[in-house]
PDB file of C-alpha atoms in Angstrom:
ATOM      1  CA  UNK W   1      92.770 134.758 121.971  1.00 52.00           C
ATOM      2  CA  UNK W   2      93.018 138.473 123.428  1.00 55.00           C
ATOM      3  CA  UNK W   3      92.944 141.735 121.351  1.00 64.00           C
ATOM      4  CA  UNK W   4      96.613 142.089 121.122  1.00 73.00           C
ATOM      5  CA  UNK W   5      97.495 138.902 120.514  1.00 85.00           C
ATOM      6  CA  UNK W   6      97.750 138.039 116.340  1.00 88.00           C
ATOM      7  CA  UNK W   7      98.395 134.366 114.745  1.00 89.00           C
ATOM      8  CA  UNK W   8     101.966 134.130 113.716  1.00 88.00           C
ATOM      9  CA  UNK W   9     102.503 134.819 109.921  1.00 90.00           C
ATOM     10  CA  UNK W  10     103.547 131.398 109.493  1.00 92.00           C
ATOM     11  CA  UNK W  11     104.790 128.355 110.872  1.00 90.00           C
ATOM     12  CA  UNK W  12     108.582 127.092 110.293  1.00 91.00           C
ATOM     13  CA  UNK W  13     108.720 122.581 110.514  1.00 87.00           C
ATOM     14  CA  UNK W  14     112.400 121.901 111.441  1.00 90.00           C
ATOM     15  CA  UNK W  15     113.143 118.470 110.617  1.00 88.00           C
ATOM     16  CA  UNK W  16     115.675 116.197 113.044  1.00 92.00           C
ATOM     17  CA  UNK W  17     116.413 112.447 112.008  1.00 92.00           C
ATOM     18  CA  UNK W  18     115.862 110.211 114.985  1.00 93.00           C
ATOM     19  CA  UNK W  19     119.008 108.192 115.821  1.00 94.00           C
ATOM     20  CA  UNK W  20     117.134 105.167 115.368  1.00 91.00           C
ATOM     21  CA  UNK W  21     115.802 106.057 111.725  1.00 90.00           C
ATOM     22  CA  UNK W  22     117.006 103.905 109.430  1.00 90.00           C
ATOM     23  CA  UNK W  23     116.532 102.993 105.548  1.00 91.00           C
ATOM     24  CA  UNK W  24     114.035  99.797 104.594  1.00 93.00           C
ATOM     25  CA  UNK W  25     113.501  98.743 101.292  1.00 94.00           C
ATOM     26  CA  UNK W  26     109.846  97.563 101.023  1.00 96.00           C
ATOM     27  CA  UNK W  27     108.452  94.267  99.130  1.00 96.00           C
ATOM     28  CA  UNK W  28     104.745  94.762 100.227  1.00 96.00           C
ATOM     29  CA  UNK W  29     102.312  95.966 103.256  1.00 96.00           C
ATOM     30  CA  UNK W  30     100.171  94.035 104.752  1.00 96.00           C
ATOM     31  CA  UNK W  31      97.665  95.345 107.599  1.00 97.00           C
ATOM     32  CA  UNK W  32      94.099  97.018 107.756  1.00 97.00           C
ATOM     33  CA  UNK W  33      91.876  98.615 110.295  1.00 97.00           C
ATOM     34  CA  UNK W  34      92.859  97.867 113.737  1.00 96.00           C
ATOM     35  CA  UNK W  35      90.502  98.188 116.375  1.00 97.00           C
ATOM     36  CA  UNK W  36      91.242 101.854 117.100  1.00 96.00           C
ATOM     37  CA  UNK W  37      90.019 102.807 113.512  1.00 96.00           C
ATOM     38  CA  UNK W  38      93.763 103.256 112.935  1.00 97.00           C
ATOM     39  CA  UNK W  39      95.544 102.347 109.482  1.00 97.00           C
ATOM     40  CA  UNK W  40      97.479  99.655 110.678  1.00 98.00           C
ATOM     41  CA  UNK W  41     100.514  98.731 108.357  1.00 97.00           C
ATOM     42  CA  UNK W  42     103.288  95.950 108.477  1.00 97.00           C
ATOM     43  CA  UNK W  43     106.021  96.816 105.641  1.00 96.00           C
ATOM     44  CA  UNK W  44     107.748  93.703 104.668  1.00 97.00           C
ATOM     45  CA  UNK W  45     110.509  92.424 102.171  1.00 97.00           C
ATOM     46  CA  UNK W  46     110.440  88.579 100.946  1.00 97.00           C
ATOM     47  CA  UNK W  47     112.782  86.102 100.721  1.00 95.00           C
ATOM     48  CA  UNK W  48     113.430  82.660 100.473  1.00 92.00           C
ATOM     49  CA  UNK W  49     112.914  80.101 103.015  1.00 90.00           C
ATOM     50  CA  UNK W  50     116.302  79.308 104.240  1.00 89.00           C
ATOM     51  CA  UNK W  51     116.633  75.012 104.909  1.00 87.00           C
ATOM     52  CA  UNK W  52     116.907  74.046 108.408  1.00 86.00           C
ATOM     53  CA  UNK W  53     120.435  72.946 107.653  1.00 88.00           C
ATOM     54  CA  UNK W  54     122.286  71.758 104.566  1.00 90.00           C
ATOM     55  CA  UNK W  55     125.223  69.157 104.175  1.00 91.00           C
ATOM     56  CA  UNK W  56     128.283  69.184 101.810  1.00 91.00           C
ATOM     57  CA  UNK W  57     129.837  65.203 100.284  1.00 90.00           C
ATOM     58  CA  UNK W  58     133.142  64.908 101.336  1.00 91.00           C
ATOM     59  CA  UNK W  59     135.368  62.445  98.703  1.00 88.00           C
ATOM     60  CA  UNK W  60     137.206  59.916 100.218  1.00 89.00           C
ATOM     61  CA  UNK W  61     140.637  62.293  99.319  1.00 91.00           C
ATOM     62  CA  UNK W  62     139.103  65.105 101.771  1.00 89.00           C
ATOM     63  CA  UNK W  63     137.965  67.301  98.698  1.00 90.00           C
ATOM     64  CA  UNK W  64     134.597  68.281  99.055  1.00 91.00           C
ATOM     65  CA  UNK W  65     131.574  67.800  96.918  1.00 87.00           C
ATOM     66  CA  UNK W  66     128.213  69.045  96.341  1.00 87.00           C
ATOM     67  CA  UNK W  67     126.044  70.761  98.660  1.00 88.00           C
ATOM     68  CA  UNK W  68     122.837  69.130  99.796  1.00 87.00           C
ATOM     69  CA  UNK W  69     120.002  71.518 100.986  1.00 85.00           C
ATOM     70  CA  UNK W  70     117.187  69.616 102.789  1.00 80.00           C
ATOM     71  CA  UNK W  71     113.686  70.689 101.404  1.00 79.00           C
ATOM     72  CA  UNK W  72     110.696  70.290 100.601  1.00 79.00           C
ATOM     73  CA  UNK W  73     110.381  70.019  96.696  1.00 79.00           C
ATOM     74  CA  UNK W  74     106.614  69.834  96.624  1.00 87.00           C
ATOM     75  CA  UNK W  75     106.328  73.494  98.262  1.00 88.00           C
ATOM     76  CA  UNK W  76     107.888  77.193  97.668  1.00 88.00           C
ATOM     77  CA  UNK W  77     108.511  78.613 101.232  1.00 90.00           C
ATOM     78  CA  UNK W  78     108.567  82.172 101.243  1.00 94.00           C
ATOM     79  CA  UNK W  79     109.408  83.951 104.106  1.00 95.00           C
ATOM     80  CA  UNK W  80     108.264  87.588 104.818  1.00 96.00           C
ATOM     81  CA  UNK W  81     109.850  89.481 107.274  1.00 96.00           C
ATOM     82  CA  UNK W  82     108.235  92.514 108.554  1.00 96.00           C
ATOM     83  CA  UNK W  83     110.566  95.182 109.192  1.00 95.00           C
ATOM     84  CA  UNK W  84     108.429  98.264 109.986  1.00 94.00           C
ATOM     85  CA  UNK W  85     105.048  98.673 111.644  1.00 96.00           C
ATOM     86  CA  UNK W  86     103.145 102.295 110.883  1.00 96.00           C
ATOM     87  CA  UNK W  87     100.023 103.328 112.898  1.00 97.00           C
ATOM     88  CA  UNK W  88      97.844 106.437 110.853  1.00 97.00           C
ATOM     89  CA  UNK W  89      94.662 108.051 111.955  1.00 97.00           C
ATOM     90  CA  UNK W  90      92.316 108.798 109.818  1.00 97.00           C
ATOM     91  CA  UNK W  91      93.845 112.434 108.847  1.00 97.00           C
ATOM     92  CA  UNK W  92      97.606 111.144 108.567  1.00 97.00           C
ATOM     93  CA  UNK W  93      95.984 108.265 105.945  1.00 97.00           C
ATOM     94  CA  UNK W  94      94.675 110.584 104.169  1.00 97.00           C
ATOM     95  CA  UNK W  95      98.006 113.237 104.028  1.00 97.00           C
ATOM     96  CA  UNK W  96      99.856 110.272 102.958  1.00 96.00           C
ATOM     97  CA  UNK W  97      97.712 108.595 100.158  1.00 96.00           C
ATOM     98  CA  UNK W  98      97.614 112.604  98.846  1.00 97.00           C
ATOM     99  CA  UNK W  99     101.394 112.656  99.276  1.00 96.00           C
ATOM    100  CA  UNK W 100     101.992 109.646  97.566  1.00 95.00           C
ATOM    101  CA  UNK W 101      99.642 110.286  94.800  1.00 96.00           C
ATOM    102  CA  UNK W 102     101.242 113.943  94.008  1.00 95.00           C
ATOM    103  CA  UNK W 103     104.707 111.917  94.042  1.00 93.00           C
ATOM    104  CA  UNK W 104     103.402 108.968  91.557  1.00 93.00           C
ATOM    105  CA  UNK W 105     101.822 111.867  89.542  1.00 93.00           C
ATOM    106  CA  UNK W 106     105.190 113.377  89.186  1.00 92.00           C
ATOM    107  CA  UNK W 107     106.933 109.886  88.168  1.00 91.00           C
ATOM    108  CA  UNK W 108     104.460 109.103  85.852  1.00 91.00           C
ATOM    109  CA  UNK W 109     104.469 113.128  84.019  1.00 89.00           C
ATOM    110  CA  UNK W 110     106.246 113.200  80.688  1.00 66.00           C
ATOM    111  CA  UNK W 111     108.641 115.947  82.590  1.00 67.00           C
ATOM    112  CA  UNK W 112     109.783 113.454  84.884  1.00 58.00           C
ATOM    113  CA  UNK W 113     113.086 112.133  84.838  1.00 63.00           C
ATOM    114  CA  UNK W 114     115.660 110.466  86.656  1.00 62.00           C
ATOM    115  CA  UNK W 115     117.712 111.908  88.881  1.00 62.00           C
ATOM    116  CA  UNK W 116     120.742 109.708  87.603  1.00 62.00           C
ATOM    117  CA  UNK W 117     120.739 107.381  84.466  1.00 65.00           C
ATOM    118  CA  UNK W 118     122.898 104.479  84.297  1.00 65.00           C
ATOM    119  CA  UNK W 119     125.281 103.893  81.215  1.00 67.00           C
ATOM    120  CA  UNK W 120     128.173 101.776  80.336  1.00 65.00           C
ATOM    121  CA  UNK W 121     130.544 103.913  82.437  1.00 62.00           C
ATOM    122  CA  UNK W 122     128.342 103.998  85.847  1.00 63.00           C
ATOM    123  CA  UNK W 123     125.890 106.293  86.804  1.00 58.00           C
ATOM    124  CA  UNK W 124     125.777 109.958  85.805  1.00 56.00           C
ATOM    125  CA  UNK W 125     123.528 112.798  86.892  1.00 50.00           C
TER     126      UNK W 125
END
């Protein structure tokens, strides 16, 4: 850096929301250390197994009956499906788990309340 030249006094983070960003509710994570040395994590939410295909009884009058669902009674399917993927070096792990822990720390404070609380009439702030 030359004499005249001085640091800036600070630096301003402008935020823009990628077209593509969306919302995803979260059930787990699942991932690790990838080859890189990069946190590697899959976010997921769980579900159900849907059947392959299910059948409804249909009375001799044309009304219908009963759904059948054909499974497997012996085993829970659970289906996860992954909806985000998140790659972190070392330095961006560690900024998050600090970020995270700050905002847990402020959940779990005795000053912390909800933004909204729900009642009999709905939601109020």
């Amino acid at each position: 850096m030359s004499q005249d030249k001085h640091p800036p006094l600070r630096i301003r983070y402008e935020y823009e929301q990628d077209s593509h960003a969306t919302l995803n509710y979260a059930h787990g994570v699942w991932g690790g250390i990838n080859p890189h040395g990069e946190v590697e994590m899959h976010f997921y939410t769980e579900g159900d197994k849907l059947p392959p295909y299910s059948e409804q009884i249909v009375a001799p009058d044309g009304s219908f009956g009963h759904e059948l669902a054909h499974t497997d009674d012996s085993t829970k399917v659970v289906v996860r499906r992954v909806h985000s993927k998140l790659l972190l070096n070392y330095h961006t792990a560690r900024a998050v788990m600090e970020w995270l822990e700050d905002k847990l720390e402020t959940l779990e404070s005795e000053d912390a309340s909800p933004l909204f609380t729900e009642s009999e009439n709905g939601f109020h702030q």
